[in-house]
Short mmCIF file of C-alpha atoms in Angstrom, two decimals:
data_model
loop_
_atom_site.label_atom_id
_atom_site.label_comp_id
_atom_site.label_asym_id
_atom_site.label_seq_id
_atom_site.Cartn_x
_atom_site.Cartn_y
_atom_site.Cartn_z
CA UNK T 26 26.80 20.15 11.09
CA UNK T 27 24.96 21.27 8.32
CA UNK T 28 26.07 21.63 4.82
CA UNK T 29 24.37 22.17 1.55
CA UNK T 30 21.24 20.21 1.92
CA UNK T 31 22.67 17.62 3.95
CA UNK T 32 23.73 17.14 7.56
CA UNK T 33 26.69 15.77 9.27
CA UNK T 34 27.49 14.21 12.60
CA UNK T 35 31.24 13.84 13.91
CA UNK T 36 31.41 10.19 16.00
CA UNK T 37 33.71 9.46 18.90
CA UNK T 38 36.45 8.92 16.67
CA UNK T 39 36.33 11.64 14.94
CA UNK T 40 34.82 10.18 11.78
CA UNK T 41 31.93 12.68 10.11
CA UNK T 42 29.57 11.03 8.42
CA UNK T 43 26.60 11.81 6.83
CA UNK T 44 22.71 11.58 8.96
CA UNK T 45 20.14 10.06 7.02
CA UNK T 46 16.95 11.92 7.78
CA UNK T 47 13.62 9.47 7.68
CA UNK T 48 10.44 10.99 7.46
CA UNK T 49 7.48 9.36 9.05
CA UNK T 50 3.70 9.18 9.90
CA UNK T 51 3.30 10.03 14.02
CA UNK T 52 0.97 7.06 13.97
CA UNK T 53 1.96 3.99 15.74
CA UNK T 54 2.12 1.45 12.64
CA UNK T 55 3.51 4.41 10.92
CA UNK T 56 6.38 4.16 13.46
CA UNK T 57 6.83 0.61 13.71
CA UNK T 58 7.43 0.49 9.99
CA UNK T 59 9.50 3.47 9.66
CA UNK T 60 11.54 1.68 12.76
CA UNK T 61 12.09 -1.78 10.89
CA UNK T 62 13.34 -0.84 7.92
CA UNK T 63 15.68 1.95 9.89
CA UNK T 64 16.77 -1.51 11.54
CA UNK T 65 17.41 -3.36 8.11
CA UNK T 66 19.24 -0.25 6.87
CA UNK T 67 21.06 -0.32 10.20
CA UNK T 68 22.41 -3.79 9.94
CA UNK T 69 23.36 -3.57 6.18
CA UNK T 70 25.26 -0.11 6.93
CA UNK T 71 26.04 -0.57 10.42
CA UNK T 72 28.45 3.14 9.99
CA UNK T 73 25.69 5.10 8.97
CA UNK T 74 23.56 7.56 11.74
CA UNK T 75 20.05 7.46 11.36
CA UNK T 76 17.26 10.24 12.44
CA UNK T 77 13.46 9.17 12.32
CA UNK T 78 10.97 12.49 12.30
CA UNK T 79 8.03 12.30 12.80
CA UNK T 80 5.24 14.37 10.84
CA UNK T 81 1.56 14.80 11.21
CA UNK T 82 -0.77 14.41 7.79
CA UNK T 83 -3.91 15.63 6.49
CA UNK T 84 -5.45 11.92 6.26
CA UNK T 85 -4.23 11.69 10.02
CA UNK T 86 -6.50 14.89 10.80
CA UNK T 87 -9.30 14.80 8.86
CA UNK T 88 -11.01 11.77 10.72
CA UNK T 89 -15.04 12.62 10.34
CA UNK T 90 -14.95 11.83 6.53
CA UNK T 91 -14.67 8.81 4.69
CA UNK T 92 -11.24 8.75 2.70
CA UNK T 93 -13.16 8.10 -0.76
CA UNK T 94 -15.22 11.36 0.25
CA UNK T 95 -11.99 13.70 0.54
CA UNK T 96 -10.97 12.67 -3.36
CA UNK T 97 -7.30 13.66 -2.79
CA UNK T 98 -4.87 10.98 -3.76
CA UNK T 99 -2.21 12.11 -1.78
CA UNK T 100 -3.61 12.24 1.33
CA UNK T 101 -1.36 10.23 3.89
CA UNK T 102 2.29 11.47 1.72
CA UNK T 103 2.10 15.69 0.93
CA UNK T 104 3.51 16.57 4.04
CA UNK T 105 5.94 13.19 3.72
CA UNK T 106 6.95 14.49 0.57
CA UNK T 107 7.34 18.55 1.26
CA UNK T 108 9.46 17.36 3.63
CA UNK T 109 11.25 15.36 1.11
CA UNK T 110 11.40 18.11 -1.28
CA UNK T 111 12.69 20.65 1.18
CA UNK T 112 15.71 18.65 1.96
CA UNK T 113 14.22 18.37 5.29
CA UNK T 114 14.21 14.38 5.48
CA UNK T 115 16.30 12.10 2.98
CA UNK T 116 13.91 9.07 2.82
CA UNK T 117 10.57 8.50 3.66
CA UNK T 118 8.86 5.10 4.47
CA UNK T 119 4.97 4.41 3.27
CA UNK T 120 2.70 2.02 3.52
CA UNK T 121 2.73 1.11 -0.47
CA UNK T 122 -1.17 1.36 -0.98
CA UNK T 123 -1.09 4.80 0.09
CA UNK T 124 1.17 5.98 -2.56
CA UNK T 125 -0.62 6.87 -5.94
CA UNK T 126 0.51 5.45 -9.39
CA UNK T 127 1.91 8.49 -10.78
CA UNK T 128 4.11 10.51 -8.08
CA UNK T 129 5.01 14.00 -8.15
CA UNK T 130 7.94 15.02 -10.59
CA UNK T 131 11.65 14.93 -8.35
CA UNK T 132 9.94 11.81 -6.43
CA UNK T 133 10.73 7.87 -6.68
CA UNK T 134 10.05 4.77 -4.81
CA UNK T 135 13.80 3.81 -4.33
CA UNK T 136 12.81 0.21 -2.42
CA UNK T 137 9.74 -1.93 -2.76
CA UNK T 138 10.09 -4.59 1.08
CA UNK T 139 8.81 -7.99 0.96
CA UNK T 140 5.34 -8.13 0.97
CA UNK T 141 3.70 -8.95 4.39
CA UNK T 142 -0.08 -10.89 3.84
CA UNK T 143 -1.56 -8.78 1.74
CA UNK T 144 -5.39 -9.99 2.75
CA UNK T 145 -7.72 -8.23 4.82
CA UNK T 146 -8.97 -9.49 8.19
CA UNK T 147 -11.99 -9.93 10.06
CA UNK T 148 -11.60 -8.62 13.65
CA UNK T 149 -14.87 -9.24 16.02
CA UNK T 150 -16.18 -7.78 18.46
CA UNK T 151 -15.37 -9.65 21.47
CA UNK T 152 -18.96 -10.59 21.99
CA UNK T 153 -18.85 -12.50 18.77
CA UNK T 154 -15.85 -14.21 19.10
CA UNK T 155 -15.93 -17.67 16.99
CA UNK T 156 -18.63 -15.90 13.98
CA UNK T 157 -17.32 -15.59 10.87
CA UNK T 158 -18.88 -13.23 8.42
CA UNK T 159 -20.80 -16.27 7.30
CA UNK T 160 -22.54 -17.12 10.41
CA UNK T 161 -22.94 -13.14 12.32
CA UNK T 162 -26.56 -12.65 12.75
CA UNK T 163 -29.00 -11.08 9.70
CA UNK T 164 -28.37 -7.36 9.55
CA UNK T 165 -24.91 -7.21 11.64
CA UNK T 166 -23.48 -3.82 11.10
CA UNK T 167 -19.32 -4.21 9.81
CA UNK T 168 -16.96 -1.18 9.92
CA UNK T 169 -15.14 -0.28 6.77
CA UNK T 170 -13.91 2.60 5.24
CA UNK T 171 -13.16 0.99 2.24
CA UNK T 172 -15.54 1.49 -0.90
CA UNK T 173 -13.22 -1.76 -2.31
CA UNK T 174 -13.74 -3.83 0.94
CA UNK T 175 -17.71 -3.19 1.50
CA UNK T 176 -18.70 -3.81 -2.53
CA UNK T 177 -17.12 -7.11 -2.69
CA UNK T 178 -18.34 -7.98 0.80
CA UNK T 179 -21.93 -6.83 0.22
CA UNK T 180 -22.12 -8.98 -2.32
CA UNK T 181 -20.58 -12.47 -0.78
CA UNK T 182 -22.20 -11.52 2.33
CA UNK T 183 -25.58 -9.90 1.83
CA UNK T 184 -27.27 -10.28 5.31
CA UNK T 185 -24.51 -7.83 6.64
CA UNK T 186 -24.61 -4.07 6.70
CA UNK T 187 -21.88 -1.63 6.24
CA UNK T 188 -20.87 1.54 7.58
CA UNK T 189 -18.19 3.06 7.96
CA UNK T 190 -15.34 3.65 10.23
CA UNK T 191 -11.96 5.85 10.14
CA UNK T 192 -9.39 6.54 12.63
CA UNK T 193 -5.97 4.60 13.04
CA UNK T 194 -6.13 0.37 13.85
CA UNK T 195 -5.79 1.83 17.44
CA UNK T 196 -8.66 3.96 17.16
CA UNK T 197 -10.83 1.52 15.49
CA UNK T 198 -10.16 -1.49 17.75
CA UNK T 199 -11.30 1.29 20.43
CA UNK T 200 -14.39 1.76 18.58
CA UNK T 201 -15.65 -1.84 17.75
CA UNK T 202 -14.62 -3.15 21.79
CA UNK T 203 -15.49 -0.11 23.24
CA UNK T 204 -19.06 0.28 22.01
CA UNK T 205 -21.95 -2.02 20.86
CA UNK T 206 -22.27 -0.16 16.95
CA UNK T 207 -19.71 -2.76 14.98
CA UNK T 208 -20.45 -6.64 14.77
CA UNK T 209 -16.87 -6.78 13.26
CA UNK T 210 -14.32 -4.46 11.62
CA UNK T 211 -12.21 -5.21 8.37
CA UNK T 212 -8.69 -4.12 8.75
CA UNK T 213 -5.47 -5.58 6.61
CA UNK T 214 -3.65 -8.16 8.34
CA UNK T 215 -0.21 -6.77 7.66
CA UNK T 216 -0.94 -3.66 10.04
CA UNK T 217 -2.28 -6.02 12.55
CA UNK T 218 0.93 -8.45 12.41
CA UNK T 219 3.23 -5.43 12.36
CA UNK T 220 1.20 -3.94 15.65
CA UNK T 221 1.82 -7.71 16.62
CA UNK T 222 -2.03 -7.82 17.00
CA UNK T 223 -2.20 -11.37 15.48
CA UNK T 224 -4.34 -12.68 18.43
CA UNK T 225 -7.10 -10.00 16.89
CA UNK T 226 -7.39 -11.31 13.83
CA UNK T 227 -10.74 -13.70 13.79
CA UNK T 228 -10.55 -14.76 10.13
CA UNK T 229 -8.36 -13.79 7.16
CA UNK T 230 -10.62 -12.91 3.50
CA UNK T 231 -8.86 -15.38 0.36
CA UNK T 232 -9.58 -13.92 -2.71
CA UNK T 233 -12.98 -15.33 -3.49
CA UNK T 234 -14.60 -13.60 -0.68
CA UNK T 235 -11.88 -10.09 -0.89
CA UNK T 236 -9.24 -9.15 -3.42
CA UNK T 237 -7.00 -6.74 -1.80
CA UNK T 238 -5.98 -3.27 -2.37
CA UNK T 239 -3.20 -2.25 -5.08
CA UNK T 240 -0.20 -2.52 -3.09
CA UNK T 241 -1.59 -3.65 -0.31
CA UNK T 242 1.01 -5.30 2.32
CA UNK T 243 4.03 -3.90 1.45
CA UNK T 244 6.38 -1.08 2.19
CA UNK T 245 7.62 1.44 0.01
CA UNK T 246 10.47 3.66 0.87
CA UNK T 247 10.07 6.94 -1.46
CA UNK T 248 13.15 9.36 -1.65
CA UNK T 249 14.56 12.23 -4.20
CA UNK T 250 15.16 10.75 -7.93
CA UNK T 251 18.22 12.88 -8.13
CA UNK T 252 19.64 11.35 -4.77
CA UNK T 253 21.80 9.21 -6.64
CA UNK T 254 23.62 7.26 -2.93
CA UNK T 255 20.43 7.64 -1.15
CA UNK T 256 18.90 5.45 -4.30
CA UNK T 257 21.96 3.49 -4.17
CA UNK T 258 21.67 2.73 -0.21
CA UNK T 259 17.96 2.13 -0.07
CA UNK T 260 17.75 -0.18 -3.15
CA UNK T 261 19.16 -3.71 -1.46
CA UNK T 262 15.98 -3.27 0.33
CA UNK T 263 13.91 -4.16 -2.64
CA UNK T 264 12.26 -7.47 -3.00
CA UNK T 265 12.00 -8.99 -6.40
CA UNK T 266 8.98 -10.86 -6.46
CA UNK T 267 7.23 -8.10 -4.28
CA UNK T 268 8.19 -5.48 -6.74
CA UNK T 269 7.19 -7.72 -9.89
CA UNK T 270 3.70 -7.69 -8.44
CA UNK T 271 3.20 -4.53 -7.30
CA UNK T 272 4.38 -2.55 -10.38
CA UNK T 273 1.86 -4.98 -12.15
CA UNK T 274 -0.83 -3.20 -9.90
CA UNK T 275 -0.12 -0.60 -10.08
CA UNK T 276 0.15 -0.30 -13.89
CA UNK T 277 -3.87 -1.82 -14.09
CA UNK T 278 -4.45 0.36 -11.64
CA UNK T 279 -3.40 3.91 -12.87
CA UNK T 280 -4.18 2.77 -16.47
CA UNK T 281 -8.06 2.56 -14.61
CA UNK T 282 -7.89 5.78 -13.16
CA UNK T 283 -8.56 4.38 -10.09
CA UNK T 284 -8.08 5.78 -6.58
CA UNK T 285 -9.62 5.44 -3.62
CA UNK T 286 -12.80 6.32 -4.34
CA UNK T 287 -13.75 3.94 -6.68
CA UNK T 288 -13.65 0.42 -6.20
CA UNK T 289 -10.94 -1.72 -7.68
CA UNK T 290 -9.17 -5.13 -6.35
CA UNK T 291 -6.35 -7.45 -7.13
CA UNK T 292 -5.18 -10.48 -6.04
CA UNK T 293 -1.23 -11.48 -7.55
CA UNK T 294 1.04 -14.47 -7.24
CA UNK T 295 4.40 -15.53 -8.77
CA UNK T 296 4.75 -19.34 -8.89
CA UNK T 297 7.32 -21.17 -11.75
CA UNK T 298 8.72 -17.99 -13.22
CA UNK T 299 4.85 -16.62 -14.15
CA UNK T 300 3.33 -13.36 -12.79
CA UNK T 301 -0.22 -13.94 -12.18
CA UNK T 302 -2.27 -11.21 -11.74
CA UNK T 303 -6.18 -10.91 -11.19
CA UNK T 304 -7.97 -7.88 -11.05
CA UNK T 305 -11.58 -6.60 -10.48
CA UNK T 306 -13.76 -3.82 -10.47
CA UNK T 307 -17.12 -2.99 -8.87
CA UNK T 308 -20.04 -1.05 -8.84
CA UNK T 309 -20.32 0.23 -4.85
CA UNK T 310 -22.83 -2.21 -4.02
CA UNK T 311 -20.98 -5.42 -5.64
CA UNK T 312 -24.09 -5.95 -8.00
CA UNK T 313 -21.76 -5.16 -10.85
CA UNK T 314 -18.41 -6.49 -11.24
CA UNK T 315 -15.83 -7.61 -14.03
CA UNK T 316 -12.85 -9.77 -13.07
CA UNK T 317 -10.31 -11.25 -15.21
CA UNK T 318 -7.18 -13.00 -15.14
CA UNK T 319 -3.70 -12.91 -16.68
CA UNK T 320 -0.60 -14.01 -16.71
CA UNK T 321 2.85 -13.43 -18.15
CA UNK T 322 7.26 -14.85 -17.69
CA UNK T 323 8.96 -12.92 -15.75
CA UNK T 324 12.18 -14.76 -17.03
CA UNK T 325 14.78 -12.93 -18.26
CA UNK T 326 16.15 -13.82 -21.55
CA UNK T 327 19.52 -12.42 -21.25
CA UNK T 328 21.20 -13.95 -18.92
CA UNK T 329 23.83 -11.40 -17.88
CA UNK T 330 22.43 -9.15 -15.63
CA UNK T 331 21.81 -5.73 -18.17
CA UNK T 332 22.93 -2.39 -16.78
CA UNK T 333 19.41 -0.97 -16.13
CA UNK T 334 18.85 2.98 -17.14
CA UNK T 335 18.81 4.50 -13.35
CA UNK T 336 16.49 7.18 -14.12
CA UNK T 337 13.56 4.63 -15.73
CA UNK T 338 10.64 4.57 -13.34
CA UNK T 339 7.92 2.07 -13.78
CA UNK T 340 4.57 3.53 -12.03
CA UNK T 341 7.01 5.08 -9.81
CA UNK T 342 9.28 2.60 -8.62
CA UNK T 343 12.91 2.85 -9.52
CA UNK T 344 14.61 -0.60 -9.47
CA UNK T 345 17.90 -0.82 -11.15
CA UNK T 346 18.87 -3.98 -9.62
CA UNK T 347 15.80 -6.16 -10.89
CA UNK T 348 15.97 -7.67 -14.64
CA UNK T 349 14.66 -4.31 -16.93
CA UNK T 350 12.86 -6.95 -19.06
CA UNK T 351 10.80 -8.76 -16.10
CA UNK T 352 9.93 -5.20 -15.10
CA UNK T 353 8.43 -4.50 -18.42
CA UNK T 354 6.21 -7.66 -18.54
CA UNK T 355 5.46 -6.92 -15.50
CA UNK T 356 3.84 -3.42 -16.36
CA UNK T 357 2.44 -4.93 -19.95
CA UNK T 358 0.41 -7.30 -17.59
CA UNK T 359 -0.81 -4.69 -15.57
CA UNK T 360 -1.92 -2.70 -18.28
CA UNK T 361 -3.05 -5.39 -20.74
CA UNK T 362 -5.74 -7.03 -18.14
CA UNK T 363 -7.09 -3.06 -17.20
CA UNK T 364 -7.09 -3.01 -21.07
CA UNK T 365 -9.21 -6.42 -21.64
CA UNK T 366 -11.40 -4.95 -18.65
CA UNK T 367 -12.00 -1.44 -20.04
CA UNK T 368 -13.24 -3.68 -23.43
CA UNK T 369 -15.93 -5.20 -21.05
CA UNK T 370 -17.51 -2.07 -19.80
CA UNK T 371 -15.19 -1.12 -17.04
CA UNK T 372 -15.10 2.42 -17.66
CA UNK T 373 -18.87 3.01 -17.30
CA UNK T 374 -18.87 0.60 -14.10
CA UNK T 375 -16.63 2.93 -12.28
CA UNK T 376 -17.77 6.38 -13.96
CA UNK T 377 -21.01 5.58 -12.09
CA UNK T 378 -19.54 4.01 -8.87
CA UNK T 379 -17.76 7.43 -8.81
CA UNK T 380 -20.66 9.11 -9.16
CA UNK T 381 -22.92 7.52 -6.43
CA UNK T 382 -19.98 7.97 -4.24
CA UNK T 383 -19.55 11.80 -4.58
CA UNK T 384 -23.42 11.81 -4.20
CA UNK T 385 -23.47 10.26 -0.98
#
């Protein structure tokens, strides 16, 4: 049954209740994500009837350029979120990374999941099995599609080449085992764990040889800001420590400008009530970097828990449930260490990183 913009499903007792409607990627890691936290909602609301569709996007079919070529931000989420907007689906799961910092007005990430590794991985080509990066022959070519990814690799590892490589993780596995043109491929290690893939990965990157993406590692489940139960439902999902870090991302990141064509990297960790947060920019071939670190409390002073404003978004995310306070430090961090690096020249690093890139 349909009614208004919602729909309704009668159960063998007679019971209607209402269909949640989650919009997906058709990929298969698209899938597997949307599926597990269906799963987790499933369990927590064991009455409620769930319906996963599945959609195709224009990052899914434009695969002959390189993502930082195509310049649009939203590339994996405007048909998620037309969807969304159309009353056609009631949530939508992302990977996090793929969501920009600022989101279209009507829009909010609702639930923030705990973080899976948030460090990229080398995968080899079977030939090369037991290399690292260190130790692959002089002039080894390594697929990447990520400006981020090759500029701090060029640099650590200078006797390696990079090209690069699009497609989904089962299309690039294809294309390194299949053919003799990739030495090794850099993927992130969450979409290889979720695939179950572990066996692939050959070596994961700590952050002094590559800081990850913004975001990186975690899932984000985006719905309507007005959908006051959906925003209810969805929010146990969050994950405090997960979303502490990734709003401080995302802050240094949109207070950069940054997107995915220019190259910017962080690397974040909670440990005895701090938020640490390191971030990075580059210049495309890693010649030219700033990096700086920062930290902040993320201790509440009030003890009782305050009745956060529903409608406050930080970069996006809407989490009522997490201390107001901690959420604020967390953005001041974020924004105070893109601050400190925009004092050190890291406007004019990425201005001309841009540049080169649009040249190419």
């Amino acid at each position: 049954m349909e009614e208004g913009p919602y729909k309704y499903i009668r159960d063998g007792n007679g019971k209607v209740g209402r269909v949640i409607r989650i919009g997906t990627r058709k990929s298969q890691l698209a899938c597997i994500q949307t599926d597990s936290v269906a799963d987790m909602l499933k369990q927590l609301y064991p009455d409620i009837h769930l319906e996963i569709i599945g959609m195709s996007t224009t990052g899914d079919k434009i695969l002959d350029t390189a993502l930082s070529k195509i310049g649009e931000k939203s590339l994996f989420t405007k048909e998620l979120e037309t969807a969304l907007e159309r009353n056609e689906v009631d949530l939508v799961v992302h990977s996090l990374k793929d969501l920009p910092t600022t989101l279209p007005p009507g829009f909010t990430i609702g639930a923030v999941l705990k973080r899976e590794n948030p460090h990229d991985a080398v995968v080899l080509h079977p030939k090369n099995v037991g290399k690292t990066l260190d130790n692959l022959p002089e002039n080894s070519v390594i697929g990447t599609s990520s400006l981020r990814r090759a500029a701090q690799l060029k640099k650590r590892f200078p006797h390696l080449e990079f090209k690069d490589i699009r497609g989904n993780l089962n299309t690039r596995l294809k294309k390194l085992d299949e053919k003799e043109d990739f030495a090794a491929i850099i993927l992130a290690a969450a979409g290889l764990r979720r695939m179950g893939w572990d066996n692939r990965i050959n070596q994961i990157l700590g952050p002094e040889d590559c800081m990850y993406a913004v975001g990186q590692g975690a899932l984000a489940v985006e719905v309507r800001a007005r959908d006051a139960d959906i925003l209810e439902m969805v929010s146990v999902l969050h994950h405090s420590d997960t979303v502490l870090r990734c709003i401080a991302e995302r802050a240094f990141l949109r207070r950069l400008e940054g997107g995915c064509s220019v190259p910017v990297a962080v690397h974040t960790e909670v440990k005895d009530s701090q938020l640490y947060l390191t971030g990075a920019v580059y210049s495309l071939d890693g010649s030219d970097s700033l990096k700086e670190t920062m930290q902040t409390s993320i201790v509440a002073n009030n003890k009782s828990p305050e009745e956060v404003d529903e409608q406050v978004q930080r970069v996006g995310v809407t989490a009522s449930k997490i201390s107001g306070e901690a959420q604020d430090r967390a953005e001041r961090l974020g924004l105070d260490l893109a601050n400190l690096l925009l004092s050190k020249g890291a406007k004019e690093i990425l201005t001309v990183a841009r540049q080169l890139n649009d040249a190419r």
